[in-house]
Amino acid sequence: MMQFGAVLLDSLRLLRSRYLFRLTLILSSLAAVALFATYSFNEQGIRILWFNTWENPELQAGKPGVRDFIAIMFNNVYARFWLTWGAMILAIVSTASILPDFLSSGSIELSLARPISRTRMLAFRVIGALLFVFLQTFVGVLLAYLIIGLKFNIWLGGILWAIPLITLMFFCLFSYSALLAVITRSTLACVIGTLLIWFVLFLLQFSSSQLNNQVEQARAMQRQSQAIVARIERITADQSRPPTPGEERSLSRAKEHIARTQIDIDRFGPYASVFRRSEFILPKTRDMQTILANRAKVPTGGSIISLFAAGRGGPLNNPEFDSDDLREQLAAADEAEAALRDINVPRSLGTSIASALFIYGLAALIFSRRDF
Amino acid sequence: MTTATIEPPTSAEPRRITPTERPEFAIDVTGVSKVFGSRRRPVRALRGIDLHVPRGSIFGLLGPNGAGKSTLVKILMTVIKPTQCRGTMLGKPIGHKGALARIGYLPEHHRFPDYLTAEQVLDHFGALALVPRSDRRKRIPELLELVGIRAWAGAKVKGFSKGMRQRLGLANALVNDPDLILLDEPTDGVDPVGRRDIRNVLFELRSRGKTVFLNSHLLSELEMVCDTVAILVQGAVSSQGTLDELTRYSRRYEIEVEPVAGGEGGATNAGTQPSALLHRALKPLLAGNVEAGAKDGVSESSLALKASDGSQVPVLLRENALHVATDDAGAIQVLIDALRSAGVVIRSVRPVRATLEDLFMRAVTDPTTGETLKPGASLEDRP
């Protein structure tokens, strides 16, 4: 415990001395202020700073859309763009030197000569590095939570899940940095290698998500078309009459949809399945974002568009658009996204943690057998 | 008596550790070997080293660059895994965590985190060595005082000079009040005043019963402080013992006489030839034939004199000096009497012994070719 405390205290001192840590902390706080303290809701809609109010019946003070809007701002902007990209890149760059510095000649001897096992020492150092992301996520998210709560009287407890989830995401990514550090002892290799692996993971998960989205959307549209066909056939059967010309058109359009979506399902389905399986053994950073969206009760994509489309000048208020058709498409998109957001949380997080622990184990094995 | 053995693990046989105790030695290892590199081209850095460091002494390990000194120290401190190593440190197997808590270590070219202050460095590494917080609080200012950097206790290490870092390194090696202190090149980059201070610290530690293991190539430094030394050459110990033991066979008396005129031939020997007068004076003591020759253009004679116990004492007669290969003062008295009886004026009589540098140079010189051995580890796959 004494040794763990010493390493943790050393990590805090190291972070305090890092310019990037302080910068990230300031940027996290500023981003929280900018995203949650610069607008208000009134009887007409939303007003940003001193600009004119944007009229939107969904975003009027007291409406459920206000809560949805804030959840969207937190998850889709603050968490997705800043915490899981901007701040994460800064964290990877800033912490990349922690292990190579610790393992460098002249430094490692000082620690290895102490009565502490190598595996334990490495584990303590990794926990120290996790502090970087934990602290800055903790400060940023807590600030966002307090601003939202105090300013709008909306206490979004779900957004606090961002703290463990984003720390876990970094825990997964940092495993590659640790492995590269014990092999190369080079900060540059750790930065480039980790970012590269992250990019590959992102590409894989993005491709998987797109393919699965395509398939799920096709299935949702197919289900809607099948429902239309079933409804018309039931009506005509009940009334013992042939379909009207209008019903004929709907039937033919629905059957065409069913055939077309089946082609999509047949084309993308097998690939989507392969990608899903390959993801199984990898850290699922994208899943963590989805879990956060679920915990923060962020509305699905279709509902988000509906929310903004309902505003002044939006397509749902514009006679040039076929609002029924748009609502139908958005409902299909919502259904597809809901299917994708239905994540088995223990399995997703469990396999991600297991994958990271495997990489850390490999790093520990190399570290414990290596000469310095 | 017991023996601790650490063998390299193989797929069939796990590492064997047999604890033992030879309480008179702080470090007691045998057969330490380390092979770096690939199986095809192995580099044998250490070739079966036996080392026995008495408790409460200052032990010096010396050797040329690349002889394996730092590798050996790193093996003892578990920084490098040995290919083979049997033995104990402080009575425990090498790498025993309990023993490591009682050992202080100053690595060569050490690098402390530069964002820490001197105080924080000692606190951090003291905690890693399991020193209780209250002890650290008490000991850290004392140690900083001891090594002479108390005034910089709160200063960041990044602003420290090489000498100050070395002093801090010494304090760090002592933060856990160790029974055994291993110092790898402790005076590297330290000015003469600092060296003297470090020497005094070492003497102080010895007086408190601590064992100090010094690894250095600064022979004069070692000679001043060490009780026992080992000379490492190409990964093997070429000689080991107390300075007295190692120089026993090189100890001699040197008798310098006034230049004297030659005898029958009328030639003088003033600085050019051994005098016939000296030969005549020593004749009654001669035990064998005289071998005459010349070295570096100077004539010299090798004689063998009879000692009182019947043994023979080699004497080299060169210029105006007699080099008598004995440390027996009694044997010298007979010689002095003979010289004085023959009317030879004795200018000085002094005991001489080889310096550490002499021992070192002898160790690194190939006896067959007379050339200095190449530095570095052995590439040959020889035992």
Short mmCIF file of N, CA and C in Angstrom, two decimals, chain A residues 130-210:
data_model
loop_
_atom_site.label_atom_id
_atom_site.label_comp_id
_atom_site.label_asym_id
_atom_site.label_seq_id
_atom_site.Cartn_x
_atom_site.Cartn_y
_atom_site.Cartn_z
N LEU A 130 -3.50 6.40 -15.86
CA LEU A 130 -4.96 6.49 -15.99
C LEU A 130 -5.49 7.73 -15.27
N LEU A 131 -4.73 8.17 -14.27
CA LEU A 131 -5.14 9.36 -13.52
C LEU A 131 -5.33 10.56 -14.45
N PHE A 132 -4.48 10.59 -15.49
CA PHE A 132 -4.53 11.72 -16.43
C PHE A 132 -5.94 11.89 -16.97
N VAL A 133 -6.46 10.80 -17.54
CA VAL A 133 -7.78 10.87 -18.16
C VAL A 133 -8.87 10.94 -17.10
N PHE A 134 -8.69 10.18 -16.03
CA PHE A 134 -9.71 10.16 -14.99
C PHE A 134 -9.94 11.58 -14.45
N LEU A 135 -8.84 12.25 -14.13
CA LEU A 135 -8.97 13.57 -13.50
C LEU A 135 -9.60 14.59 -14.45
N GLN A 136 -9.12 14.58 -15.70
CA GLN A 136 -9.65 15.61 -16.59
C GLN A 136 -11.09 15.30 -17.01
N THR A 137 -11.45 14.02 -17.12
CA THR A 137 -12.84 13.67 -17.41
C THR A 137 -13.71 14.00 -16.20
N PHE A 138 -13.18 13.68 -15.03
CA PHE A 138 -13.91 13.94 -13.79
C PHE A 138 -14.24 15.43 -13.66
N VAL A 139 -13.23 16.26 -13.88
CA VAL A 139 -13.42 17.72 -13.73
C VAL A 139 -14.40 18.22 -14.79
N GLY A 140 -14.18 17.82 -16.06
CA GLY A 140 -15.03 18.30 -17.16
C GLY A 140 -16.47 17.85 -17.01
N VAL A 141 -16.67 16.57 -16.73
CA VAL A 141 -18.03 16.03 -16.66
C VAL A 141 -18.76 16.56 -15.43
N LEU A 142 -18.06 16.64 -14.33
CA LEU A 142 -18.70 17.15 -13.11
C LEU A 142 -19.12 18.61 -13.30
N LEU A 143 -18.24 19.37 -13.97
CA LEU A 143 -18.56 20.78 -14.23
C LEU A 143 -19.80 20.86 -15.12
N ALA A 144 -19.84 20.02 -16.17
CA ALA A 144 -20.99 20.02 -17.08
C ALA A 144 -22.26 19.64 -16.30
N TYR A 145 -22.15 18.63 -15.45
CA TYR A 145 -23.30 18.16 -14.67
C TYR A 145 -23.83 19.28 -13.77
N LEU A 146 -22.90 19.98 -13.13
CA LEU A 146 -23.31 21.05 -12.21
C LEU A 146 -23.91 22.23 -12.96
N ILE A 147 -23.30 22.61 -14.09
CA ILE A 147 -23.83 23.75 -14.87
C ILE A 147 -25.26 23.43 -15.33
N ILE A 148 -25.43 22.21 -15.89
CA ILE A 148 -26.75 21.81 -16.40
C ILE A 148 -27.77 21.81 -15.25
N GLY A 149 -27.35 21.23 -14.14
CA GLY A 149 -28.26 21.12 -13.00
C GLY A 149 -28.64 22.48 -12.45
N LEU A 150 -27.64 23.33 -12.25
CA LEU A 150 -27.92 24.63 -11.61
C LEU A 150 -28.61 25.58 -12.57
N LYS A 151 -28.23 25.54 -13.85
CA LYS A 151 -28.78 26.52 -14.80
C LYS A 151 -30.18 26.13 -15.28
N PHE A 152 -30.38 24.84 -15.58
CA PHE A 152 -31.67 24.42 -16.16
C PHE A 152 -32.50 23.58 -15.20
N ASN A 153 -31.95 23.34 -14.03
CA ASN A 153 -32.61 22.47 -13.05
C ASN A 153 -32.90 21.08 -13.63
N ILE A 154 -31.98 20.62 -14.46
CA ILE A 154 -32.09 19.27 -15.02
C ILE A 154 -30.87 18.50 -14.53
N TRP A 155 -31.12 17.49 -13.73
CA TRP A 155 -29.96 16.76 -13.16
C TRP A 155 -29.78 15.46 -13.94
N LEU A 156 -28.86 15.52 -14.93
CA LEU A 156 -28.64 14.37 -15.81
C LEU A 156 -27.60 13.42 -15.20
N GLY A 157 -28.05 12.61 -14.27
CA GLY A 157 -27.12 11.70 -13.59
C GLY A 157 -26.42 10.76 -14.56
N GLY A 158 -27.11 10.43 -15.66
CA GLY A 158 -26.54 9.47 -16.62
C GLY A 158 -25.24 9.92 -17.24
N ILE A 159 -25.05 11.25 -17.33
CA ILE A 159 -23.82 11.72 -17.99
C ILE A 159 -22.59 11.44 -17.13
N LEU A 160 -22.81 11.20 -15.84
CA LEU A 160 -21.65 10.90 -14.98
C LEU A 160 -21.00 9.56 -15.36
N TRP A 161 -21.74 8.74 -16.11
CA TRP A 161 -21.16 7.49 -16.59
C TRP A 161 -19.97 7.75 -17.53
N ALA A 162 -19.90 8.98 -18.04
CA ALA A 162 -18.79 9.32 -18.94
C ALA A 162 -17.44 9.15 -18.23
N ILE A 163 -17.43 9.38 -16.92
CA ILE A 163 -16.15 9.32 -16.18
C ILE A 163 -15.56 7.91 -16.23
N PRO A 164 -16.30 6.87 -15.76
CA PRO A 164 -15.69 5.53 -15.86
C PRO A 164 -15.55 5.03 -17.29
N LEU A 165 -16.51 5.37 -18.15
CA LEU A 165 -16.47 4.82 -19.51
C LEU A 165 -15.29 5.38 -20.32
N ILE A 166 -15.06 6.67 -20.19
CA ILE A 166 -13.96 7.26 -20.96
C ILE A 166 -12.61 6.85 -20.35
N THR A 167 -12.58 6.71 -19.02
CA THR A 167 -11.35 6.20 -18.40
C THR A 167 -11.08 4.76 -18.87
N LEU A 168 -12.14 3.98 -18.98
CA LEU A 168 -11.99 2.60 -19.47
C LEU A 168 -11.50 2.58 -20.92
N MET A 169 -12.01 3.51 -21.68
CA MET A 169 -11.59 3.61 -23.09
C MET A 169 -10.09 3.89 -23.16
N PHE A 170 -9.65 4.80 -22.30
CA PHE A 170 -8.22 5.11 -22.28
C PHE A 170 -7.41 3.92 -21.74
N PHE A 171 -7.98 3.23 -20.78
CA PHE A 171 -7.33 2.03 -20.22
C PHE A 171 -7.05 1.03 -21.36
N CYS A 172 -8.02 0.88 -22.24
CA CYS A 172 -7.86 -0.05 -23.38
C CYS A 172 -6.78 0.46 -24.33
N LEU A 173 -6.84 1.74 -24.66
CA LEU A 173 -5.87 2.28 -25.63
C LEU A 173 -4.46 2.31 -25.04
N PHE A 174 -4.38 2.61 -23.75
CA PHE A 174 -3.06 2.73 -23.12
C PHE A 174 -2.35 1.38 -23.03
N SER A 175 -3.11 0.29 -23.13
CA SER A 175 -2.48 -1.04 -23.08
C SER A 175 -1.48 -1.18 -24.23
N TYR A 176 -1.84 -0.62 -25.39
CA TYR A 176 -0.93 -0.71 -26.55
C TYR A 176 0.31 0.15 -26.30
N SER A 177 0.09 1.29 -25.68
CA SER A 177 1.21 2.17 -25.35
C SER A 177 2.16 1.45 -24.39
N ALA A 178 1.58 0.74 -23.40
CA ALA A 178 2.40 0.02 -22.42
C ALA A 178 3.21 -1.10 -23.10
N LEU A 179 2.56 -1.81 -23.99
CA LEU A 179 3.24 -2.90 -24.68
C LEU A 179 4.40 -2.36 -25.53
N LEU A 180 4.10 -1.27 -26.26
CA LEU A 180 5.15 -0.68 -27.10
C LEU A 180 6.28 -0.13 -26.24
N ALA A 181 5.92 0.40 -25.07
CA ALA A 181 6.95 0.97 -24.18
C ALA A 181 7.92 -0.10 -23.70
N VAL A 182 7.41 -1.25 -23.26
CA VAL A 182 8.33 -2.27 -22.74
C VAL A 182 9.14 -2.91 -23.85
N ILE A 183 8.63 -2.85 -25.08
CA ILE A 183 9.40 -3.42 -26.19
C ILE A 183 10.44 -2.42 -26.69
N THR A 184 10.00 -1.17 -26.91
CA THR A 184 10.90 -0.21 -27.58
C THR A 184 11.53 0.81 -26.63
N ARG A 185 10.90 1.10 -25.54
CA ARG A 185 11.32 2.17 -24.61
C ARG A 185 11.37 3.52 -25.31
N SER A 186 10.56 3.67 -26.37
CA SER A 186 10.58 4.91 -27.14
C SER A 186 9.23 5.62 -27.04
N THR A 187 9.27 6.89 -26.66
CA THR A 187 8.04 7.68 -26.56
C THR A 187 7.38 7.84 -27.92
N LEU A 188 8.21 8.08 -28.93
CA LEU A 188 7.69 8.29 -30.28
C LEU A 188 6.95 7.04 -30.76
N ALA A 189 7.55 5.89 -30.51
CA ALA A 189 6.91 4.63 -30.92
C ALA A 189 5.58 4.46 -30.20
N CYS A 190 5.54 4.87 -28.93
CA CYS A 190 4.29 4.74 -28.16
C CYS A 190 3.20 5.64 -28.72
N VAL A 191 3.57 6.88 -29.04
CA VAL A 191 2.57 7.83 -29.55
C VAL A 191 2.06 7.35 -30.90
N ILE A 192 3.01 7.14 -31.82
CA ILE A 192 2.60 6.78 -33.19
C ILE A 192 1.88 5.43 -33.20
N GLY A 193 2.46 4.48 -32.49
CA GLY A 193 1.88 3.13 -32.46
C GLY A 193 0.47 3.13 -31.90
N THR A 194 0.27 3.82 -30.78
CA THR A 194 -1.06 3.83 -30.14
C THR A 194 -2.08 4.53 -31.03
N LEU A 195 -1.68 5.67 -31.60
CA LEU A 195 -2.62 6.39 -32.46
C LEU A 195 -2.98 5.55 -33.69
N LEU A 196 -1.98 4.85 -34.21
CA LEU A 196 -2.20 4.00 -35.39
C LEU A 196 -3.15 2.86 -35.05
N ILE A 197 -2.90 2.22 -33.92
CA ILE A 197 -3.78 1.10 -33.52
C ILE A 197 -5.20 1.61 -33.27
N TRP A 198 -5.29 2.77 -32.64
CA TRP A 198 -6.60 3.37 -32.38
C TRP A 198 -7.32 3.64 -33.70
N PHE A 199 -6.55 4.17 -34.68
CA PHE A 199 -7.13 4.48 -35.98
C PHE A 199 -7.65 3.19 -36.64
N VAL A 200 -6.87 2.12 -36.56
CA VAL A 200 -7.29 0.84 -37.14
C VAL A 200 -8.55 0.34 -36.43
N LEU A 201 -8.54 0.44 -35.09
CA LEU A 201 -9.73 0.03 -34.33
C LEU A 201 -10.95 0.85 -34.73
N PHE A 202 -10.71 2.15 -34.90
CA PHE A 202 -11.81 3.04 -35.28
C PHE A 202 -12.36 2.63 -36.65
N LEU A 203 -11.43 2.41 -37.61
CA LEU A 203 -11.85 2.03 -38.96
C LEU A 203 -12.68 0.75 -38.93
N LEU A 204 -12.19 -0.20 -38.15
CA LEU A 204 -12.87 -1.49 -38.05
C LEU A 204 -14.26 -1.32 -37.45
N GLN A 205 -14.33 -0.53 -36.37
CA GLN A 205 -15.61 -0.36 -35.69
C GLN A 205 -16.56 0.52 -36.51
N PHE A 206 -15.96 1.49 -37.19
CA PHE A 206 -16.79 2.37 -38.01
C PHE A 206 -17.40 1.56 -39.16
N SER A 207 -16.54 0.74 -39.81
CA SER A 207 -17.02 -0.08 -40.94
C SER A 207 -18.09 -1.03 -40.44
N SER A 208 -17.84 -1.63 -39.30
CA SER A 208 -18.78 -2.58 -38.73
C SER A 208 -20.11 -1.87 -38.44
N SER A 209 -20.00 -0.68 -37.86
CA SER A 209 -21.19 0.07 -37.49
C SER A 209 -21.99 0.46 -38.74
N GLN A 210 -21.27 0.91 -39.78
CA GLN A 210 -21.95 1.33 -41.01
C GLN A 210 -22.66 0.14 -41.65
#
